Amino acid sequence: MLPFSYALRNLFRDPSRLAQTVGGSALVVLLLVAAVALNQGMDTVLSASGSPKNVILLGKGSEESIERSEVHLDAESSAATSVRGLEEHLGVSAVSGEIVYQAPIRTESNQKEQALLRGVLEKALLVHTSVQLLEGHFPGPGEVMVGRLAHRKLGVDESELVPGKTLYFENESLKISGIFAAPGTVLESEIWFDRNDLASLTQRDTLSSITIRLGDAEFDDVQVFTLQRNDLELAAIQEDLYYSKLGVFYKPIKMMTWVTAALVSAGAIFGGLNTLYAAFASRIREMATLQSIGYTRGALLVSLVQESLLATLTGTLVAFLAAYFLLDGTTVPFSIGTFTLTLSPLVIVTGLITGVLLGTIGTLPPAIRCLSPSLPKALRSS
């Protein structure tokens, strides 16, 4: 076998080729890391947003979208009194009728952006148990409470969404009363209104949904209620299943990220192959000389793979550094909230495997072509 130092020395024989190989592999790894982090971030936030103990009642025919759903106001009290075994706190059943509305909202700096608005009463905290009030108080009339990531959704500085500041919706000014967190869920990007305020501003006399938190009751008990009250025209769906179905809705977006990453990666891979073909073609005589003094083709192939692997793993390291500074912790807004890109173990392993495959499988075609000529013919090559 050739010493490892031979591969290491050859790596720096052509700095421009080394830069191309490192740059190309870094681009491929960075794109795949970004695609995996993007898909994993969206899946994680959607799966964490729904609780298996919560059931959502929607208007029949609107099971795919809370925003299009309309539920009669009476259904809230009917569900609270008719379904036995719901979770209770101080004698209050965990049943929250809510209005969910997506509309542009304006900040004091005149930034206008789409946001998900949720009209709630204090009972909402009984069903959305992940919500924690970080600062201020629950919104009363003329007030709103903002999620801690709402500023990312609106594209403004965090200092613009603090208690005491004002938001504008439908020519109405609303004072920010507090900030809440709901770690890892889409709720953190929402703006919560007093339910009566949002009903008045959007001219609604119905709810969008009713969220029920189960105690001893089961999902079937809620379904029986919806079947018994045909007059209310309700459909029941488990909250975690609802958000899981939303993941299917965003599948085309995920596919687009993979297709984009694949297309750009293909360009970088073909560019890298051309570089390796050119580099190895100029070393046919060198390889033949080494064969003539006793090194086997297998030993030379291993040395070429080692050389290429060093370059691609260097590129992988560069990609990880770029991902750490550019991607890790970045919040990405989408229609119903935001999610955070994280360099999770899965993302890192994907990047490492990609770097290793580029350095091994990607090197084999040009390396085999370099070693395939017969010894006399290779020694006569220029």
mmCIF file of C-alpha atoms in Angstrom:
data_model
loop_
_atom_site.group_PDB
_atom_site.id
_atom_site.type_symbol
_atom_site.label_atom_id
_atom_site.label_comp_id
_atom_site.label_asym_id
_atom_site.label_seq_id
_atom_site.Cartn_x
_atom_site.Cartn_y
_atom_site.Cartn_z
ATOM 1 C CA MET A 1 0.000 0.000 0.000
ATOM 2 C CA LEU A 2 1.127 3.537 -0.702
ATOM 3 C CA PRO A 3 1.777 5.597 2.471
ATOM 4 C CA PHE A 4 -1.000 7.951 3.530
ATOM 5 C CA SER A 5 1.454 10.856 3.283
ATOM 6 C CA TYR A 6 1.572 10.325 -0.523
ATOM 7 C CA ALA A 7 -2.167 11.074 -0.812
ATOM 8 C CA LEU A 8 -1.809 14.017 1.561
ATOM 9 C CA ARG A 9 1.060 15.555 -0.441
ATOM 10 C CA ASN A 10 -0.755 15.074 -3.753
ATOM 11 C CA LEU A 11 -3.735 16.927 -2.374
ATOM 12 C CA PHE A 12 -1.809 20.208 -2.527
ATOM 13 C CA ARG A 13 -0.146 19.674 -5.901
ATOM 14 C CA ASP A 14 -2.837 21.681 -7.670
ATOM 15 C CA PRO A 15 -4.397 24.317 -5.344
ATOM 16 C CA SER A 16 -7.020 25.378 -7.900
ATOM 17 C CA ARG A 17 -8.242 21.781 -8.358
ATOM 18 C CA LEU A 18 -8.301 21.346 -4.583
ATOM 19 C CA ALA A 19 -10.364 24.534 -4.198
ATOM 20 C CA GLN A 20 -12.851 23.354 -6.847
ATOM 21 C CA THR A 21 -13.262 19.939 -5.234
ATOM 22 C CA VAL A 22 -13.626 21.360 -1.717
ATOM 23 C CA GLY A 23 -16.019 24.089 -2.916
ATOM 24 C CA GLY A 24 -18.156 21.686 -4.970
ATOM 25 C CA SER A 25 -18.489 19.123 -2.188
ATOM 26 C CA ALA A 26 -19.201 21.895 0.351
ATOM 27 C CA LEU A 27 -22.031 23.185 -1.857
ATOM 28 C CA VAL A 28 -23.574 19.724 -2.264
ATOM 29 C CA VAL A 29 -23.386 18.936 1.465
ATOM 30 C CA LEU A 30 -24.710 22.367 2.452
ATOM 31 C CA LEU A 31 -27.710 22.048 0.130
ATOM 32 C CA LEU A 32 -28.608 18.579 1.402
ATOM 33 C CA VAL A 33 -28.136 19.683 5.016
ATOM 34 C CA ALA A 34 -30.435 22.658 4.383
ATOM 35 C CA ALA A 35 -33.077 20.455 2.712
ATOM 36 C CA VAL A 36 -33.047 17.901 5.550
ATOM 37 C CA ALA A 37 -33.135 20.629 8.221
ATOM 38 C CA LEU A 38 -36.012 22.382 6.440
ATOM 39 C CA ASN A 39 -38.150 19.244 6.134
ATOM 40 C CA GLN A 40 -37.333 18.044 9.626
ATOM 41 C CA GLY A 41 -38.076 21.483 11.122
ATOM 42 C CA MET A 42 -41.492 21.643 9.464
ATOM 43 C CA ASP A 43 -42.365 18.063 10.448
ATOM 44 C CA THR A 44 -41.252 18.650 14.035
ATOM 45 C CA VAL A 45 -43.269 21.822 14.560
ATOM 46 C CA LEU A 46 -46.412 20.288 13.030
ATOM 47 C CA SER A 47 -46.156 17.084 15.069
ATOM 48 C CA ALA A 48 -45.521 19.035 18.288
ATOM 49 C CA SER A 49 -48.422 21.426 17.692
ATOM 50 C CA GLY A 50 -51.140 18.843 18.236
ATOM 51 C CA SER A 51 -51.881 17.120 21.524
ATOM 52 C CA PRO A 52 -53.301 13.570 21.500
ATOM 53 C CA LYS A 53 -55.523 14.628 24.424
ATOM 54 C CA ASN A 54 -57.172 17.410 22.425
ATOM 55 C CA VAL A 55 -60.066 17.042 20.003
ATOM 56 C CA ILE A 56 -61.057 19.780 17.561
ATOM 57 C CA LEU A 57 -64.676 20.277 16.551
ATOM 58 C CA LEU A 58 -65.010 21.835 13.105
ATOM 59 C CA GLY A 59 -67.873 22.600 10.797
ATOM 60 C CA LYS A 60 -68.761 19.643 8.565
ATOM 61 C CA GLY A 61 -66.942 19.837 5.232
ATOM 62 C CA SER A 62 -64.160 22.040 6.644
ATOM 63 C CA GLU A 63 -62.061 19.333 8.267
ATOM 64 C CA GLU A 64 -59.011 20.367 6.204
ATOM 65 C CA SER A 65 -58.930 23.999 7.326
ATOM 66 C CA ILE A 66 -59.879 25.688 10.594
ATOM 67 C CA GLU A 67 -59.945 29.065 8.875
ATOM 68 C CA ARG A 68 -62.785 28.037 6.537
ATOM 69 C CA SER A 69 -64.747 26.328 9.296
ATOM 70 C CA GLU A 70 -67.862 27.820 10.863
ATOM 71 C CA VAL A 71 -69.273 26.503 14.136
ATOM 72 C CA HIS A 72 -72.389 27.827 15.869
ATOM 73 C CA LEU A 73 -71.739 29.654 19.151
ATOM 74 C CA ASP A 74 -74.114 27.333 21.046
ATOM 75 C CA ALA A 75 -71.952 24.328 20.198
ATOM 76 C CA GLU A 76 -69.341 25.408 22.767
ATOM 77 C CA SER A 77 -71.680 25.186 25.777
ATOM 78 C CA SER A 78 -73.384 22.087 24.350
ATOM 79 C CA ALA A 79 -70.057 20.241 24.079
ATOM 80 C CA ALA A 80 -69.025 21.305 27.585
ATOM 81 C CA THR A 81 -72.258 19.963 29.138
ATOM 82 C CA SER A 82 -72.924 16.957 26.923
ATOM 83 C CA VAL A 83 -69.548 15.193 26.758
ATOM 84 C CA ARG A 84 -68.735 13.585 30.093
ATOM 85 C CA GLY A 85 -65.164 13.024 31.263
ATOM 86 C CA LEU A 86 -63.574 16.240 29.952
ATOM 87 C CA GLU A 87 -60.626 17.705 31.831
ATOM 88 C CA GLU A 88 -61.699 20.303 34.403
ATOM 89 C CA HIS A 89 -59.914 23.029 36.327
ATOM 90 C CA LEU A 90 -61.692 24.578 39.322
ATOM 91 C CA GLY A 91 -64.994 23.298 37.961
ATOM 92 C CA VAL A 92 -64.439 24.774 34.472
ATOM 93 C CA SER A 93 -64.441 22.286 31.597
ATOM 94 C CA ALA A 94 -61.455 22.483 29.248
ATOM 95 C CA VAL A 95 -63.484 23.573 26.212
ATOM 96 C CA SER A 96 -62.369 26.563 24.167
ATOM 97 C CA GLY A 97 -64.341 28.039 21.305
ATOM 98 C CA GLU A 98 -61.989 30.017 19.074
ATOM 99 C CA ILE A 99 -61.929 32.172 15.973
ATOM 100 C CA VAL A 100 -58.950 31.592 13.692
ATOM 101 C CA TYR A 101 -58.356 34.167 10.998
ATOM 102 C CA GLN A 102 -55.470 34.917 8.666
ATOM 103 C CA ALA A 103 -55.111 38.547 7.656
ATOM 104 C CA PRO A 104 -52.518 41.299 7.274
ATOM 105 C CA ILE A 105 -51.609 43.206 10.401
ATOM 106 C CA ARG A 106 -49.572 46.408 10.641
ATOM 107 C CA THR A 107 -46.927 47.369 13.168
ATOM 108 C CA GLU A 108 -45.917 50.819 14.453
ATOM 109 C CA SER A 109 -43.105 50.892 11.857
ATOM 110 C CA ASN A 110 -45.766 50.523 9.138
ATOM 111 C CA GLN A 111 -44.699 46.957 8.296
ATOM 112 C CA LYS A 112 -47.749 45.084 7.015
ATOM 113 C CA GLU A 113 -47.671 41.300 6.832
ATOM 114 C CA GLN A 114 -49.979 38.291 6.939
ATOM 115 C CA ALA A 115 -50.393 36.808 10.412
ATOM 116 C CA LEU A 116 -52.468 34.082 11.994
ATOM 117 C CA LEU A 117 -54.901 35.660 14.438
ATOM 118 C CA ARG A 118 -56.682 33.646 17.113
ATOM 119 C CA GLY A 119 -59.644 35.032 19.034
ATOM 120 C CA VAL A 120 -59.776 33.389 22.452
ATOM 121 C CA LEU A 121 -61.098 33.628 25.974
ATOM 122 C CA GLU A 122 -59.005 32.740 29.021
ATOM 123 C CA LYS A 123 -60.327 29.157 28.791
ATOM 124 C CA ALA A 124 -57.952 28.701 25.849
ATOM 125 C CA LEU A 125 -55.145 28.181 28.359
ATOM 126 C CA LEU A 126 -56.953 25.055 29.632
ATOM 127 C CA VAL A 127 -56.637 23.326 26.251
ATOM 128 C CA HIS A 128 -53.416 24.860 24.903
ATOM 129 C CA THR A 129 -51.356 23.653 27.833
ATOM 130 C CA SER A 130 -48.003 24.369 26.175
ATOM 131 C CA VAL A 131 -48.723 28.109 26.243
ATOM 132 C CA GLN A 132 -46.813 29.979 28.929
ATOM 133 C CA LEU A 133 -47.199 33.696 29.577
ATOM 134 C CA LEU A 134 -43.679 35.153 29.550
ATOM 135 C CA GLU A 135 -44.510 38.801 30.104
ATOM 136 C CA GLY A 136 -47.583 40.996 30.634
ATOM 137 C CA HIS A 137 -51.105 39.643 30.919
ATOM 138 C CA PHE A 138 -53.842 37.859 28.947
ATOM 139 C CA PRO A 139 -55.494 40.204 26.398
ATOM 140 C CA GLY A 140 -58.629 42.040 27.346
ATOM 141 C CA PRO A 141 -60.804 44.238 25.094
ATOM 142 C CA GLY A 142 -58.650 46.393 22.801
ATOM 143 C CA GLU A 143 -55.556 44.288 23.496
ATOM 144 C CA VAL A 144 -53.621 41.451 21.861
ATOM 145 C CA MET A 145 -51.064 38.950 23.125
ATOM 146 C CA VAL A 146 -48.254 37.948 20.770
ATOM 147 C CA GLY A 147 -46.256 34.738 20.460
ATOM 148 C CA ARG A 148 -42.539 35.132 21.008
ATOM 149 C CA LEU A 149 -41.826 34.284 17.334
ATOM 150 C CA ALA A 150 -44.563 36.500 15.884
ATOM 151 C CA HIS A 151 -41.966 39.148 15.017
ATOM 152 C CA ARG A 152 -40.307 36.621 12.681
ATOM 153 C CA LYS A 153 -43.610 36.010 10.928
ATOM 154 C CA LEU A 154 -44.186 39.757 10.542
ATOM 155 C CA GLY A 155 -40.560 40.405 9.546
ATOM 156 C CA VAL A 156 -39.939 43.070 12.175
ATOM 157 C CA ASP A 157 -37.492 43.531 15.010
ATOM 158 C CA GLU A 158 -38.373 41.817 18.286
ATOM 159 C CA SER A 159 -38.493 45.214 20.023
ATOM 160 C CA GLU A 160 -41.576 46.143 17.955
ATOM 161 C CA LEU A 161 -43.698 43.426 19.562
ATOM 162 C CA VAL A 162 -43.340 44.053 23.282
ATOM 163 C CA PRO A 163 -46.033 44.952 25.848
ATOM 164 C CA GLY A 164 -47.096 48.568 25.455
ATOM 165 C CA LYS A 165 -46.527 48.683 21.675
ATOM 166 C CA THR A 166 -49.446 48.938 19.255
ATOM 167 C CA LEU A 167 -50.587 46.765 16.347
ATOM 168 C CA TYR A 168 -53.117 47.875 13.742
ATOM 169 C CA PHE A 169 -55.828 45.658 12.267
ATOM 170 C CA GLU A 170 -58.745 46.849 10.127
ATOM 171 C CA ASN A 171 -58.130 50.498 11.130
ATOM 172 C CA GLU A 172 -58.259 49.547 14.791
ATOM 173 C CA SER A 173 -55.300 50.027 17.118
ATOM 174 C CA LEU A 174 -54.645 47.223 19.582
ATOM 175 C CA LYS A 175 -52.246 47.445 22.493
ATOM 176 C CA ILE A 176 -49.902 44.492 23.106
ATOM 177 C CA SER A 177 -50.697 43.182 26.585
ATOM 178 C CA GLY A 178 -48.254 40.293 26.803
ATOM 179 C CA ILE A 179 -45.905 37.800 25.180
ATOM 180 C CA PHE A 180 -46.358 34.059 25.329
ATOM 181 C CA ALA A 181 -44.322 30.986 24.451
ATOM 182 C CA ALA A 182 -45.478 27.575 23.274
ATOM 183 C CA PRO A 183 -42.157 25.812 22.651
ATOM 184 C CA GLY A 184 -41.872 23.976 19.355
ATOM 185 C CA THR A 185 -45.437 24.683 18.161
ATOM 186 C CA VAL A 186 -46.991 26.935 15.520
ATOM 187 C CA LEU A 187 -48.845 28.814 18.273
ATOM 188 C CA GLU A 188 -45.685 30.811 19.025
ATOM 189 C CA SER A 189 -46.113 32.735 15.782
ATOM 190 C CA GLU A 190 -49.752 33.660 16.375
ATOM 191 C CA ILE A 191 -51.366 36.832 17.659
ATOM 192 C CA TRP A 192 -54.106 36.211 20.195
ATOM 193 C CA PHE A 193 -57.068 38.578 20.368
ATOM 194 C CA ASP A 194 -59.917 38.880 22.803
ATOM 195 C CA ARG A 195 -62.511 36.670 21.079
ATOM 196 C CA ASN A 196 -65.244 39.278 21.128
ATOM 197 C CA ASP A 197 -62.893 41.866 19.605
ATOM 198 C CA LEU A 198 -61.894 39.573 16.729
ATOM 199 C CA ALA A 199 -65.528 38.576 16.130
ATOM 200 C CA SER A 200 -66.468 42.235 15.910
ATOM 201 C CA LEU A 201 -63.528 43.220 13.680
ATOM 202 C CA THR A 202 -64.087 40.340 11.266
ATOM 203 C CA GLN A 203 -67.896 40.617 11.470
ATOM 204 C CA ARG A 204 -68.281 36.967 12.453
ATOM 205 C CA ASP A 205 -71.132 35.548 14.494
ATOM 206 C CA THR A 206 -69.735 32.020 14.484
ATOM 207 C CA LEU A 207 -66.654 30.282 15.836
ATOM 208 C CA SER A 208 -63.959 28.652 13.705
ATOM 209 C CA SER A 209 -63.488 25.680 15.995
ATOM 210 C CA ILE A 210 -63.946 24.290 19.468
ATOM 211 C CA THR A 211 -60.963 22.618 21.128
ATOM 212 C CA ILE A 212 -61.777 20.037 23.801
ATOM 213 C CA ARG A 213 -59.260 18.496 26.207
ATOM 214 C CA LEU A 214 -60.103 14.959 27.195
ATOM 215 C CA GLY A 215 -59.905 13.720 30.762
ATOM 216 C CA ASP A 216 -61.482 10.294 31.286
ATOM 217 C CA ALA A 217 -63.461 10.668 28.073
ATOM 218 C CA GLU A 218 -62.283 9.165 24.802
ATOM 219 C CA PHE A 219 -62.386 10.423 21.247
ATOM 220 C CA ASP A 220 -65.358 8.157 20.515
ATOM 221 C CA ASP A 221 -67.389 9.985 23.190
ATOM 222 C CA VAL A 222 -66.893 13.258 21.311
ATOM 223 C CA GLN A 223 -67.792 11.598 18.027
ATOM 224 C CA VAL A 224 -71.008 10.288 19.567
ATOM 225 C CA PHE A 225 -71.824 13.867 20.627
ATOM 226 C CA THR A 226 -71.339 15.140 17.057
ATOM 227 C CA LEU A 227 -73.602 12.365 15.729
ATOM 228 C CA GLN A 228 -76.290 13.044 18.328
ATOM 229 C CA ARG A 229 -76.256 16.791 17.555
ATOM 230 C CA ASN A 230 -76.766 16.653 13.805
ATOM 231 C CA ASP A 231 -78.308 20.112 14.010
ATOM 232 C CA LEU A 232 -74.872 21.604 14.879
ATOM 233 C CA GLU A 233 -73.215 19.997 11.813
ATOM 234 C CA LEU A 234 -69.938 19.244 13.577
ATOM 235 C CA ALA A 235 -67.011 17.036 12.666
ATOM 236 C CA ALA A 236 -64.499 15.820 15.272
ATOM 237 C CA ILE A 237 -60.802 15.307 14.628
ATOM 238 C CA GLN A 238 -57.938 14.621 16.997
ATOM 239 C CA GLU A 239 -55.670 17.643 17.205
ATOM 240 C CA ASP A 240 -52.446 15.716 16.520
ATOM 241 C CA LEU A 241 -54.082 14.086 13.480
ATOM 242 C CA TYR A 242 -55.195 17.505 12.191
ATOM 243 C CA TYR A 243 -51.636 18.855 12.229
ATOM 244 C CA SER A 244 -50.339 15.599 10.781
ATOM 245 C CA LYS A 245 -52.691 16.080 7.820
ATOM 246 C CA LEU A 246 -51.359 19.631 7.406
ATOM 247 C CA GLY A 247 -47.955 18.020 6.851
ATOM 248 C CA VAL A 248 -49.416 16.264 3.804
ATOM 249 C CA PHE A 249 -50.694 19.645 2.565
ATOM 250 C CA TYR A 250 -47.132 21.018 2.649
ATOM 251 C CA LYS A 251 -45.673 17.961 0.899
ATOM 252 C CA PRO A 252 -45.296 19.740 -2.491
ATOM 253 C CA ILE A 253 -43.196 22.435 -0.795
ATOM 254 C CA LYS A 254 -40.978 19.781 0.749
ATOM 255 C CA MET A 255 -40.645 18.073 -2.625
ATOM 256 C CA MET A 256 -39.587 21.372 -4.189
ATOM 257 C CA THR A 257 -36.770 21.756 -1.652
ATOM 258 C CA TRP A 258 -35.521 18.244 -2.486
ATOM 259 C CA VAL A 259 -35.783 18.832 -6.242
ATOM 260 C CA THR A 260 -33.937 22.156 -5.975
ATOM 261 C CA ALA A 261 -31.214 20.609 -3.829
ATOM 262 C CA ALA A 262 -30.925 17.656 -6.216
ATOM 263 C CA LEU A 263 -30.644 19.845 -9.338
ATOM 264 C CA VAL A 264 -28.002 22.162 -7.893
ATOM 265 C CA SER A 265 -26.155 19.188 -6.372
ATOM 266 C CA ALA A 266 -26.169 17.399 -9.729
ATOM 267 C CA GLY A 267 -24.508 20.412 -11.321
ATOM 268 C CA ALA A 268 -21.854 20.523 -8.590
ATOM 269 C CA ILE A 269 -21.269 16.746 -8.798
ATOM 270 C CA PHE A 270 -20.804 16.784 -12.590
ATOM 271 C CA GLY A 271 -18.471 19.770 -12.230
ATOM 272 C CA GLY A 272 -16.480 17.854 -9.606
ATOM 273 C CA LEU A 273 -16.312 14.749 -11.820
ATOM 274 C CA ASN A 274 -14.965 16.800 -14.713
ATOM 275 C CA THR A 275 -12.298 18.221 -12.424
ATOM 276 C CA LEU A 276 -11.295 14.737 -11.237
ATOM 277 C CA TYR A 277 -11.260 13.310 -14.791
ATOM 278 C CA ALA A 278 -8.944 16.110 -15.894
ATOM 279 C CA ALA A 279 -6.727 15.778 -12.817
ATOM 280 C CA PHE A 280 -6.393 11.982 -12.951
ATOM 281 C CA ALA A 281 -5.921 11.943 -16.751
ATOM 282 C CA SER A 282 -2.746 13.986 -16.328
ATOM 283 C CA ARG A 283 -1.383 11.411 -13.872
ATOM 284 C CA ILE A 284 -1.678 8.266 -15.991
ATOM 285 C CA ARG A 285 2.096 8.056 -16.507
ATOM 286 C CA GLU A 286 2.727 8.668 -12.786
ATOM 287 C CA MET A 287 0.396 5.798 -11.896
ATOM 288 C CA ALA A 288 2.092 3.568 -14.488
ATOM 289 C CA THR A 289 5.503 4.370 -12.991
ATOM 290 C CA LEU A 290 4.295 3.389 -9.550
ATOM 291 C CA GLN A 291 2.931 0.125 -10.993
ATOM 292 C CA SER A 292 6.274 -0.588 -12.615
ATOM 293 C CA ILE A 293 8.078 -0.396 -9.254
ATOM 294 C CA GLY A 294 5.645 -2.825 -7.649
ATOM 295 C CA TYR A 295 2.506 -1.068 -6.466
ATOM 296 C CA THR A 296 -0.712 -2.804 -7.479
ATOM 297 C CA ARG A 297 -3.655 -1.119 -9.195
ATOM 298 C CA GLY A 298 -5.725 -1.737 -6.033
ATOM 299 C CA ALA A 299 -3.188 0.106 -3.871
ATOM 300 C CA LEU A 300 -3.146 3.029 -6.298
ATOM 301 C CA LEU A 301 -6.962 3.123 -6.394
ATOM 302 C CA VAL A 302 -7.088 3.259 -2.602
ATOM 303 C CA SER A 303 -4.579 6.112 -2.612
ATOM 304 C CA LEU A 304 -6.624 8.099 -5.157
ATOM 305 C CA VAL A 305 -9.789 7.546 -3.094
ATOM 306 C CA GLN A 306 -7.937 8.657 0.052
ATOM 307 C CA GLU A 307 -6.824 11.809 -1.730
ATOM 308 C CA SER A 308 -10.335 12.595 -2.937
ATOM 309 C CA LEU A 309 -11.882 11.692 0.409
ATOM 310 C CA LEU A 310 -9.622 14.182 2.177
ATOM 311 C CA ALA A 311 -10.816 16.928 -0.177
ATOM 312 C CA THR A 312 -14.534 16.109 0.102
ATOM 313 C CA LEU A 313 -14.412 15.750 3.888
ATOM 314 C CA THR A 314 -12.715 19.138 4.060
ATOM 315 C CA GLY A 315 -15.608 20.444 1.975
ATOM 316 C CA THR A 316 -18.027 18.731 4.358
ATOM 317 C CA LEU A 317 -16.382 20.494 7.290
ATOM 318 C CA VAL A 318 -16.682 23.829 5.457
ATOM 319 C CA ALA A 319 -20.376 23.065 4.798
ATOM 320 C CA PHE A 320 -20.983 22.302 8.485
ATOM 321 C CA LEU A 321 -19.317 25.571 9.515
ATOM 322 C CA ALA A 322 -21.444 27.494 7.002
ATOM 323 C CA ALA A 323 -24.591 25.684 8.171
ATOM 324 C CA TYR A 324 -23.762 26.418 11.813
ATOM 325 C CA PHE A 325 -23.365 30.145 11.224
ATOM 326 C CA LEU A 326 -26.031 30.596 8.512
ATOM 327 C CA LEU A 327 -28.735 28.002 9.213
ATOM 328 C CA ASP A 328 -28.666 26.728 12.782
ATOM 329 C CA GLY A 329 -31.318 28.492 14.854
ATOM 330 C CA THR A 330 -32.775 30.326 11.847
ATOM 331 C CA THR A 331 -36.560 30.624 11.999
ATOM 332 C CA VAL A 332 -38.435 30.103 8.757
ATOM 333 C CA PRO A 333 -41.955 31.538 8.375
ATOM 334 C CA PHE A 334 -44.660 29.596 6.551
ATOM 335 C CA SER A 335 -48.384 30.151 6.187
ATOM 336 C CA ILE A 336 -49.495 28.979 9.638
ATOM 337 C CA GLY A 337 -46.440 29.813 11.706
ATOM 338 C CA THR A 338 -42.693 29.499 11.851
ATOM 339 C CA PHE A 339 -40.238 26.707 12.475
ATOM 340 C CA THR A 340 -36.589 26.646 13.428
ATOM 341 C CA LEU A 341 -33.754 25.059 11.469
ATOM 342 C CA THR A 342 -31.615 22.871 13.706
ATOM 343 C CA LEU A 343 -28.423 20.920 13.068
ATOM 344 C CA SER A 344 -29.838 17.765 14.611
ATOM 345 C CA PRO A 345 -27.938 14.425 14.680
ATOM 346 C CA LEU A 346 -29.935 13.291 11.626
ATOM 347 C CA VAL A 347 -28.890 16.409 9.676
ATOM 348 C CA ILE A 348 -25.224 15.999 10.628
ATOM 349 C CA VAL A 349 -25.178 12.268 9.788
ATOM 350 C CA THR A 350 -26.791 13.015 6.396
ATOM 351 C CA GLY A 351 -24.062 15.569 5.663
ATOM 352 C CA LEU A 352 -21.273 13.179 6.703
ATOM 353 C CA ILE A 353 -22.638 10.310 4.619
ATOM 354 C CA THR A 354 -22.937 12.640 1.623
ATOM 355 C CA GLY A 355 -19.315 13.773 2.033
ATOM 356 C CA VAL A 356 -18.056 10.184 2.293
ATOM 357 C CA LEU A 357 -20.071 9.045 -0.753
ATOM 358 C CA LEU A 358 -18.783 11.966 -2.812
ATOM 359 C CA GLY A 359 -15.202 11.075 -1.913
ATOM 360 C CA THR A 360 -15.547 7.340 -2.587
ATOM 361 C CA ILE A 361 -18.216 6.495 -5.150
ATOM 362 C CA GLY A 362 -17.734 9.827 -6.959
ATOM 363 C CA THR A 363 -13.997 9.150 -7.312
ATOM 364 C CA LEU A 364 -14.228 5.623 -8.675
ATOM 365 C CA PRO A 365 -15.119 6.369 -12.361
ATOM 366 C CA PRO A 366 -12.222 8.826 -13.037
ATOM 367 C CA ALA A 367 -9.803 6.746 -10.906
ATOM 368 C CA ILE A 368 -10.640 3.481 -12.754
ATOM 369 C CA ARG A 369 -10.261 5.257 -16.090
ATOM 370 C CA CYS A 370 -6.854 6.548 -14.982
ATOM 371 C CA LEU A 371 -5.673 3.056 -13.992
ATOM 372 C CA SER A 372 -7.247 1.028 -16.800
ATOM 373 C CA PRO A 373 -4.653 1.526 -19.642
ATOM 374 C CA SER A 374 -2.081 -1.239 -19.979
ATOM 375 C CA LEU A 375 1.321 -0.523 -18.433
ATOM 376 C CA PRO A 376 3.251 -0.024 -21.742
ATOM 377 C CA LYS A 377 0.561 2.227 -23.129
ATOM 378 C CA ALA A 378 0.327 4.217 -19.878
ATOM 379 C CA LEU A 379 4.117 4.708 -19.728
ATOM 380 C CA ARG A 380 4.102 6.109 -23.287
ATOM 381 C CA SER A 381 1.261 8.533 -22.522
ATOM 382 C CA SER A 382 2.040 12.227 -22.302
#
